[in-house]
mmCIF file of C-alpha atoms in Angstrom:
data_model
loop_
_atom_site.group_PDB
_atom_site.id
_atom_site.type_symbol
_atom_site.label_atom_id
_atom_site.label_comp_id
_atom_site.label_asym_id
_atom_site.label_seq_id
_atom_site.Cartn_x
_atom_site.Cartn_y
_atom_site.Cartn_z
ATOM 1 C CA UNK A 1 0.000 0.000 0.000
ATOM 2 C CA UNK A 2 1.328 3.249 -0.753
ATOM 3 C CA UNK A 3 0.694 6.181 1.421
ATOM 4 C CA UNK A 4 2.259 9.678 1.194
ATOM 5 C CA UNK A 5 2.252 11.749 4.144
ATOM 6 C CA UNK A 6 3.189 15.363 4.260
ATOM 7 C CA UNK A 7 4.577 17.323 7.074
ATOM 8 C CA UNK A 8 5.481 20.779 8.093
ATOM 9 C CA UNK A 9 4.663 24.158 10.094
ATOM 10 C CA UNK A 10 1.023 25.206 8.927
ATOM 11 C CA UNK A 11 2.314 29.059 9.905
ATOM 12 C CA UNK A 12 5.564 30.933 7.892
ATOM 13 C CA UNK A 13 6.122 34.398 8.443
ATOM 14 C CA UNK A 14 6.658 36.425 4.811
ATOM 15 C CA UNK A 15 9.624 36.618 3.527
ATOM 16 C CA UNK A 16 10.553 33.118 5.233
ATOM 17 C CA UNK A 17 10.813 29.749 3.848
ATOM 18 C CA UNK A 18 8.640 27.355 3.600
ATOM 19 C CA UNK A 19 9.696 23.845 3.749
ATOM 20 C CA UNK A 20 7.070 20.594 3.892
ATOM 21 C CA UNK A 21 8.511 17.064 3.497
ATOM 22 C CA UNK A 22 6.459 14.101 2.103
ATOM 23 C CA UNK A 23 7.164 10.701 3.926
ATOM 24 C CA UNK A 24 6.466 8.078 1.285
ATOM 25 C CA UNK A 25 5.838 4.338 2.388
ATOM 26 C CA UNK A 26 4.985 1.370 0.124
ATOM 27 C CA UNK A 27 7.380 1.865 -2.329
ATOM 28 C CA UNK A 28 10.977 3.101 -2.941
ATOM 29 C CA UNK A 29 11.197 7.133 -4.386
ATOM 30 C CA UNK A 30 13.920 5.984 -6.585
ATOM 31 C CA UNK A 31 11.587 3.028 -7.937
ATOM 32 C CA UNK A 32 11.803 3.556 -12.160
ATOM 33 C CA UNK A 33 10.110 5.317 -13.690
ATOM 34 C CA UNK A 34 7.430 7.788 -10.944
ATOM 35 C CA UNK A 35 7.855 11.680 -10.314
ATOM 36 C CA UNK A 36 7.361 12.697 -6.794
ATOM 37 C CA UNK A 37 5.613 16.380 -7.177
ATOM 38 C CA UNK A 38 4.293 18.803 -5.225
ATOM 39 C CA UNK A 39 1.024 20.677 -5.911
ATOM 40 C CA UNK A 40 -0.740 23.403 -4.137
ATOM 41 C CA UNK A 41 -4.457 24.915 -3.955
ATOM 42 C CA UNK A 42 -4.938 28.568 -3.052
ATOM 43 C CA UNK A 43 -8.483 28.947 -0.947
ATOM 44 C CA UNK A 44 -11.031 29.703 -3.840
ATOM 45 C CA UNK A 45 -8.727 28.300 -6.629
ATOM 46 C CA UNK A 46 -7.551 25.147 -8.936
ATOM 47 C CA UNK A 47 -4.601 23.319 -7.941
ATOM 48 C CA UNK A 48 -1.261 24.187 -9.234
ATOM 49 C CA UNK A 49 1.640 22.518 -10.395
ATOM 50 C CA UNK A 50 4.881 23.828 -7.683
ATOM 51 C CA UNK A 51 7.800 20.700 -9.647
ATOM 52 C CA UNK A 52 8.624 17.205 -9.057
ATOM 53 C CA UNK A 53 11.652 15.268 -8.091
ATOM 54 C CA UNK A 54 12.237 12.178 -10.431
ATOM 55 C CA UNK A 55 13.389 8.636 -9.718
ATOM 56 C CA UNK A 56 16.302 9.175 -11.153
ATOM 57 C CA UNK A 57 17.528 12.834 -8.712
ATOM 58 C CA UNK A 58 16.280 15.007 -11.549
ATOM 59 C CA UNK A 59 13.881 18.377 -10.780
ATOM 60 C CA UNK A 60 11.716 20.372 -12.829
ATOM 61 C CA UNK A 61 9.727 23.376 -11.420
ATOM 62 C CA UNK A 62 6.894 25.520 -12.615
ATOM 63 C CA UNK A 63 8.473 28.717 -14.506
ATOM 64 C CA UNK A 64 6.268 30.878 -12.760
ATOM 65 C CA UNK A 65 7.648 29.388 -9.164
ATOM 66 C CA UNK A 66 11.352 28.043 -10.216
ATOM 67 C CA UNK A 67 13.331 30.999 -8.822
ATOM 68 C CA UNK A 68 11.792 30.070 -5.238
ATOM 69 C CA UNK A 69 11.653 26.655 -5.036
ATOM 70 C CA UNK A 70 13.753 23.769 -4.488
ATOM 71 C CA UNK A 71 12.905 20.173 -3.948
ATOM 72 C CA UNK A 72 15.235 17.772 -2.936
ATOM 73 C CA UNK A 73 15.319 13.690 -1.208
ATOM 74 C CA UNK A 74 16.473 11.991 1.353
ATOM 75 C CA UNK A 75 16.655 8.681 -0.274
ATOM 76 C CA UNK A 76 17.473 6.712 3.551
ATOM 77 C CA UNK A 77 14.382 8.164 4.600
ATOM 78 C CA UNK A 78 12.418 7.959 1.896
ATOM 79 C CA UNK A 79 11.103 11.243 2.020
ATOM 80 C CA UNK A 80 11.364 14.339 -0.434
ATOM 81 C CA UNK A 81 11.293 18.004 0.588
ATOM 82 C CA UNK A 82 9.845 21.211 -1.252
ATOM 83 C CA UNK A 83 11.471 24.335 -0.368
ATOM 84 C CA UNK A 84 9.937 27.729 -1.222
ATOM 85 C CA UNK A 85 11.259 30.939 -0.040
ATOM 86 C CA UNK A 86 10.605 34.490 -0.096
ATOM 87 C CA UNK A 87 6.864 33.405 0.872
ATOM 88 C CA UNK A 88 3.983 35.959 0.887
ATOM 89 C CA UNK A 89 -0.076 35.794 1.796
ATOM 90 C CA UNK A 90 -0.368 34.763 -1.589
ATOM 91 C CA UNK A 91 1.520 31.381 -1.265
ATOM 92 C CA UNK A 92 -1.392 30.520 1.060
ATOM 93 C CA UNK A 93 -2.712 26.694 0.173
ATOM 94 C CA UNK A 94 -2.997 23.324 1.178
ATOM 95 C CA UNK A 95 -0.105 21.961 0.011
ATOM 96 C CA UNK A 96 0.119 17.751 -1.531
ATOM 97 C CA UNK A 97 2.499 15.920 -2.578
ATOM 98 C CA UNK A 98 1.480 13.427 -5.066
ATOM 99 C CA UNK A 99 3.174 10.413 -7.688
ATOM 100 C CA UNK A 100 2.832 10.274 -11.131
ATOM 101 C CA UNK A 101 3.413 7.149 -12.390
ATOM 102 C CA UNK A 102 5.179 8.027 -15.487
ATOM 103 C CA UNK A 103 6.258 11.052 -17.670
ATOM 104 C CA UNK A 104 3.905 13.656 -18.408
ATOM 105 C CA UNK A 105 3.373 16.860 -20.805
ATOM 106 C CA UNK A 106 0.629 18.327 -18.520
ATOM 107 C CA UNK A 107 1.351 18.019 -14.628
ATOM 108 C CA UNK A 108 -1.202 20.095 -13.859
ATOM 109 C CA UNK A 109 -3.261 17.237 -14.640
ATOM 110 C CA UNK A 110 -4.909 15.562 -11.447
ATOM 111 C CA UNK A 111 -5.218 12.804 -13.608
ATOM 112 C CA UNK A 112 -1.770 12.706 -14.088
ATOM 113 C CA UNK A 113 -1.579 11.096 -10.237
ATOM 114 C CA UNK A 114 -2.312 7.983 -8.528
ATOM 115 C CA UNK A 115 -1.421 8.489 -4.975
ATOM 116 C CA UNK A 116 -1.892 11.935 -3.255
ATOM 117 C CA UNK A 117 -1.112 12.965 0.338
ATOM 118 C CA UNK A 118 -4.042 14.034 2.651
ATOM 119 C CA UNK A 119 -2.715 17.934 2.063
ATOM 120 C CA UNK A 120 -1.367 20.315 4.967
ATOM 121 C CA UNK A 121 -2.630 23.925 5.104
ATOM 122 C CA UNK A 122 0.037 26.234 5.281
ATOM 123 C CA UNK A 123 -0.926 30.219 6.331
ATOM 124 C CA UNK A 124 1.544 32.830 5.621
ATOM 125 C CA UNK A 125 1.082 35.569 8.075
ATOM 126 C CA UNK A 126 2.771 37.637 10.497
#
């Protein structure tokens, strides 16, 4: 069974960074061929696309987000971290981490994902 479990402080101060780390059980994050992402949802808005990690080490981040994020792993613990700094009110969300089981053209897709975490709210705010 694979579960995904996210973690982190659900308050950042702006101009702090955020940083949430996904605990994933049931199967190795270096299995071939699945991309480990991360995906937000402002209150009143679709989800977005924030980048993945893939199998293989590799990143790739949303253009409108790369200069401020950075996800890495921690392959012994089987876990995968999303890093976003310089954080304002408007990087308010529930934040998920999901798994894609392949390759995609469109990971803003939903569809795109079979396992998803249960999401952790995250408030910026002083």
């Amino acid at each position: 069974q694979v579960q995904l479990q996210e973690s982190g402080p659900g308050l950042v101060k702006p101009s702090q960074t955020l940083s949430l780390t996904c605990a994933v059980s049931g199967v190795s994050i270096t299995t071939n061929y699945y991309y480990w992402s991360w995906i937000r949802q402002p209150p009143g808005k679709g989800l977005e696309w924030i980048g993945y990690i893939a199998y293989s080490g590799s990143t790739a981040y949303s253009p409108s987000l790369k200069s401020r994020t950075s996800i890495s792993r921690d392959t012994s613990k089987n876990q995968f971290t999303l890093q976003l700094s310089s954080v304002t009110p408007g990087d308010t969300a529930v934040y998920y981490c999901a798994r894609s089981p392949h390759s995609t053209s469109d990971y803003t897709d939903p569809r795109e994902y079979d396992y998803w975490g249960q999401g952790t709210q995250v408030t910026v705010s002083s």
